[in-house]
PDB file of C-alpha atoms in Angstrom:
ATOM      1  CA  MET A   1      48.222 -46.777-212.593  1.00  0.00           C
ATOM      2  CA  ILE A   2      50.805 -49.009-214.374  1.00  0.00           C
ATOM      3  CA  GLU A   3      54.196 -48.052-214.137  1.00  0.00           C
ATOM      4  CA  LEU A   4      55.472 -46.271-217.319  1.00  0.00           C
ATOM      5  CA  ALA A   5      58.528 -48.515-217.618  1.00  0.00           C
ATOM      6  CA  GLN A   6      55.889 -51.936-217.256  1.00  0.00           C
ATOM      7  CA  GLN A   7      54.272 -50.371-220.501  1.00  0.00           C
ATOM      8  CA  HIS A   8      55.567 -50.921-224.454  1.00  0.00           C
ATOM      9  CA  CYS A   9      55.943 -48.168-226.922  1.00  0.00           C
ATOM     10  CA  ALA A  10      52.995 -48.849-229.434  1.00  0.00           C
ATOM     11  CA  PRO A  11      53.052 -47.425-233.329  1.00  0.00           C
ATOM     12  CA  LEU A  12      51.923 -44.230-234.188  1.00  0.00           C
ATOM     13  CA  PRO A  13      51.089 -43.458-237.513  1.00  0.00           C
ATOM     14  CA  ALA A  14      51.780 -40.141-239.008  1.00  0.00           C
ATOM     15  CA  GLY A  15      48.788 -37.601-238.561  1.00  0.00           C
ATOM     16  CA  THR A  16      48.659 -38.839-234.522  1.00  0.00           C
ATOM     17  CA  PRO A  17      48.634 -35.432-232.642  1.00  0.00           C
ATOM     18  CA  SER A  18      51.434 -34.902-230.056  1.00  0.00           C
ATOM     19  CA  LEU A  19      50.780 -34.753-225.991  1.00  0.00           C
ATOM     20  CA  ALA A  20      49.460 -31.709-225.120  1.00  0.00           C
ATOM     21  CA  ALA A  21      51.453 -29.338-223.028  1.00  0.00           C
ATOM     22  CA  ASP A  22      49.248 -30.418-219.856  1.00  0.00           C
ATOM     23  CA  GLU A  23      49.395 -33.916-220.763  1.00  0.00           C
ATOM     24  CA  VAL A  24      53.225 -33.353-220.548  1.00  0.00           C
ATOM     25  CA  ARG A  25      53.210 -31.919-217.550  1.00  0.00           C
ATOM     26  CA  ALA A  26      51.013 -34.807-215.987  1.00  0.00           C
ATOM     27  CA  LEU A  27      53.666 -37.098-217.100  1.00  0.00           C
ATOM     28  CA  LEU A  28      56.831 -35.890-216.677  1.00  0.00           C
ATOM     29  CA  PRO A  29      56.675 -36.609-212.505  1.00  0.00           C
ATOM     30  CA  ARG A  30      56.468 -40.397-213.923  1.00  0.00           C
ATOM     31  CA  ILE A  31      59.999 -39.894-214.893  1.00  0.00           C
ATOM     32  CA  ASP A  32      63.490 -39.283-213.313  1.00  0.00           C
ATOM     33  CA  PRO A  33      63.464 -35.318-212.293  1.00  0.00           C
ATOM     34  CA  ALA A  34      67.026 -35.351-214.415  1.00  0.00           C
ATOM     35  CA  TRP A  35      64.579 -35.390-217.351  1.00  0.00           C
ATOM     36  CA  ARG A  36      63.511 -32.013-219.012  1.00  0.00           C
ATOM     37  CA  VAL A  37      61.352 -30.600-221.710  1.00  0.00           C
ATOM     38  CA  VAL A  38      62.919 -28.542-224.572  1.00  0.00           C
ATOM     39  CA  ASP A  39      60.893 -26.508-226.863  1.00  0.00           C
ATOM     40  CA  GLY A  40      57.702 -28.432-225.931  1.00  0.00           C
ATOM     41  CA  GLN A  41      59.047 -31.060-228.204  1.00  0.00           C
ATOM     42  CA  HIS A  42      61.660 -33.383-226.857  1.00  0.00           C
ATOM     43  CA  LEU A  43      62.247 -35.103-223.959  1.00  0.00           C
ATOM     44  CA  GLN A  44      66.516 -34.870-223.006  1.00  0.00           C
ATOM     45  CA  ARG A  45      68.464 -35.981-220.234  1.00  0.00           C
ATOM     46  CA  ALA A  46      72.629 -36.232-219.969  1.00  0.00           C
ATOM     47  CA  TYR A  47      74.582 -38.574-217.838  1.00  0.00           C
ATOM     48  CA  PRO A  48      77.983 -37.617-216.502  1.00  0.00           C
ATOM     49  CA  LEU A  49      80.119 -40.477-216.904  1.00  0.00           C
ATOM     50  CA  PRO A  50      83.935 -41.289-215.277  1.00  0.00           C
ATOM     51  CA  ASP A  51      85.162 -42.203-219.136  1.00  0.00           C
ATOM     52  CA  PHE A  52      84.223 -42.879-222.514  1.00  0.00           C
ATOM     53  CA  ALA A  53      83.866 -46.738-222.402  1.00  0.00           C
ATOM     54  CA  THR A  54      81.406 -46.525-219.808  1.00  0.00           C
ATOM     55  CA  GLY A  55      79.576 -44.247-221.866  1.00  0.00           C
ATOM     56  CA  LEU A  56      79.940 -46.479-224.847  1.00  0.00           C
ATOM     57  CA  ALA A  57      78.185 -49.250-222.522  1.00  0.00           C
ATOM     58  CA  LEU A  58      75.486 -47.134-221.617  1.00  0.00           C
ATOM     59  CA  VAL A  59      74.785 -46.084-225.196  1.00  0.00           C
ATOM     60  CA  ASN A  60      74.981 -49.956-225.893  1.00  0.00           C
ATOM     61  CA  ARG A  61      72.411 -50.884-223.328  1.00  0.00           C
ATOM     62  CA  ILE A  62      70.388 -47.950-224.426  1.00  0.00           C
ATOM     63  CA  GLY A  63      70.388 -49.055-228.255  1.00  0.00           C
ATOM     64  CA  ALA A  64      69.292 -52.728-227.253  1.00  0.00           C
ATOM     65  CA  LEU A  65      66.411 -51.367-225.418  1.00  0.00           C
ATOM     66  CA  ALA A  66      65.114 -49.033-228.013  1.00  0.00           C
ATOM     67  CA  GLU A  67      65.262 -51.921-230.518  1.00  0.00           C
ATOM     68  CA  ALA A  68      63.366 -53.559-228.151  1.00  0.00           C
ATOM     69  CA  GLN A  69      60.943 -51.279-227.592  1.00  0.00           C
ATOM     70  CA  ASP A  70      61.143 -49.957-231.580  1.00  0.00           C
ATOM     71  CA  HIS A  71      61.607 -46.414-230.690  1.00  0.00           C
ATOM     72  CA  HIS A  72      64.825 -44.669-231.158  1.00  0.00           C
ATOM     73  CA  PRO A  73      66.549 -41.646-229.500  1.00  0.00           C
ATOM     74  CA  ASP A  74      68.926 -39.677-230.711  1.00  0.00           C
ATOM     75  CA  LEU A  75      71.971 -40.694-228.346  1.00  0.00           C
ATOM     76  CA  LEU A  76      75.209 -38.312-228.410  1.00  0.00           C
ATOM     77  CA  LEU A  77      78.392 -40.067-227.020  1.00  0.00           C
ATOM     78  CA  ALA A  78      81.227 -38.005-225.730  1.00  0.00           C
ATOM     79  CA  TRP A  79      84.252 -38.192-223.396  1.00  0.00           C
ATOM     80  CA  GLY A  80      82.662 -38.519-220.125  1.00  0.00           C
ATOM     81  CA  ARG A  81      79.058 -37.948-221.087  1.00  0.00           C
ATOM     82  CA  VAL A  82      75.961 -39.190-223.141  1.00  0.00           C
ATOM     83  CA  GLN A  83      72.988 -37.233-223.983  1.00  0.00           C
ATOM     84  CA  ILE A  84      69.721 -38.294-224.697  1.00  0.00           C
ATOM     85  CA  THR A  85      66.750 -36.933-226.778  1.00  0.00           C
ATOM     86  CA  LEU A  86      63.498 -38.561-227.274  1.00  0.00           C
ATOM     87  CA  TRP A  87      60.401 -37.501-229.394  1.00  0.00           C
ATOM     88  CA  THR A  88      57.867 -39.145-231.600  1.00  0.00           C
ATOM     89  CA  HIS A  89      58.820 -38.260-235.402  1.00  0.00           C
ATOM     90  CA  SER A  90      55.484 -39.949-236.596  1.00  0.00           C
ATOM     91  CA  VAL A  91      53.538 -37.000-234.554  1.00  0.00           C
ATOM     92  CA  GLY A  92      56.339 -34.218-234.778  1.00  0.00           C
ATOM     93  CA  GLY A  93      56.759 -34.316-230.977  1.00  0.00           C
ATOM     94  CA  LEU A  94      55.982 -35.454-227.778  1.00  0.00           C
ATOM     95  CA  SER A  95      54.281 -38.938-227.080  1.00  0.00           C
ATOM     96  CA  LEU A  96      53.503 -41.520-224.754  1.00  0.00           C
ATOM     97  CA  ASN A  97      56.063 -43.866-225.950  1.00  0.00           C
ATOM     98  CA  ASP A  98      58.858 -41.362-225.236  1.00  0.00           C
ATOM     99  CA  PHE A  99      57.713 -41.294-221.419  1.00  0.00           C
ATOM    100  CA  ILE A 100      57.307 -45.094-221.511  1.00  0.00           C
ATOM    101  CA  LEU A 101      61.415 -45.313-223.046  1.00  0.00           C
ATOM    102  CA  ALA A 102      62.392 -42.608-220.584  1.00  0.00           C
ATOM    103  CA  ALA A 103      61.457 -44.568-217.777  1.00  0.00           C
ATOM    104  CA  GLN A 104      62.697 -47.638-219.151  1.00  0.00           C
ATOM    105  CA  ILE A 105      66.213 -45.597-219.898  1.00  0.00           C
ATOM    106  CA  ASP A 106      65.885 -44.704-216.048  1.00  0.00           C
ATOM    107  CA  ARG A 107      65.977 -48.373-214.717  1.00  0.00           C
ATOM    108  CA  LEU A 108      69.093 -48.852-216.889  1.00  0.00           C
ATOM    109  CA  THR A 109      70.943 -46.333-215.694  1.00  0.00           C
ATOM    110  CA  PRO A 110      72.398 -45.681-212.068  1.00  0.00           C
TER     111      PRO A 110
END
């Protein structure tokens, strides 16, 4: 099985079905356990950080990765915290792309 972090996000046209609950459950163990599923349609993770500058640097690294993968998360930057929310807009929920990007983000962070 190829590691998720070694894969590349693929374009998914509108109308592509989102992952079923059993597919999401099967993929969750392949990413850091800090990720949680929200409302069955989003992956979310928060990073506590020591200050704003560290958070900004993390957001910039995630932004560069997101651009390279052409899959863009919602990022919330606050003093001492970064929150990431992933889902695939074109499918209206979770796709393999979200788990790929989550796994790659896991590699960027301590």
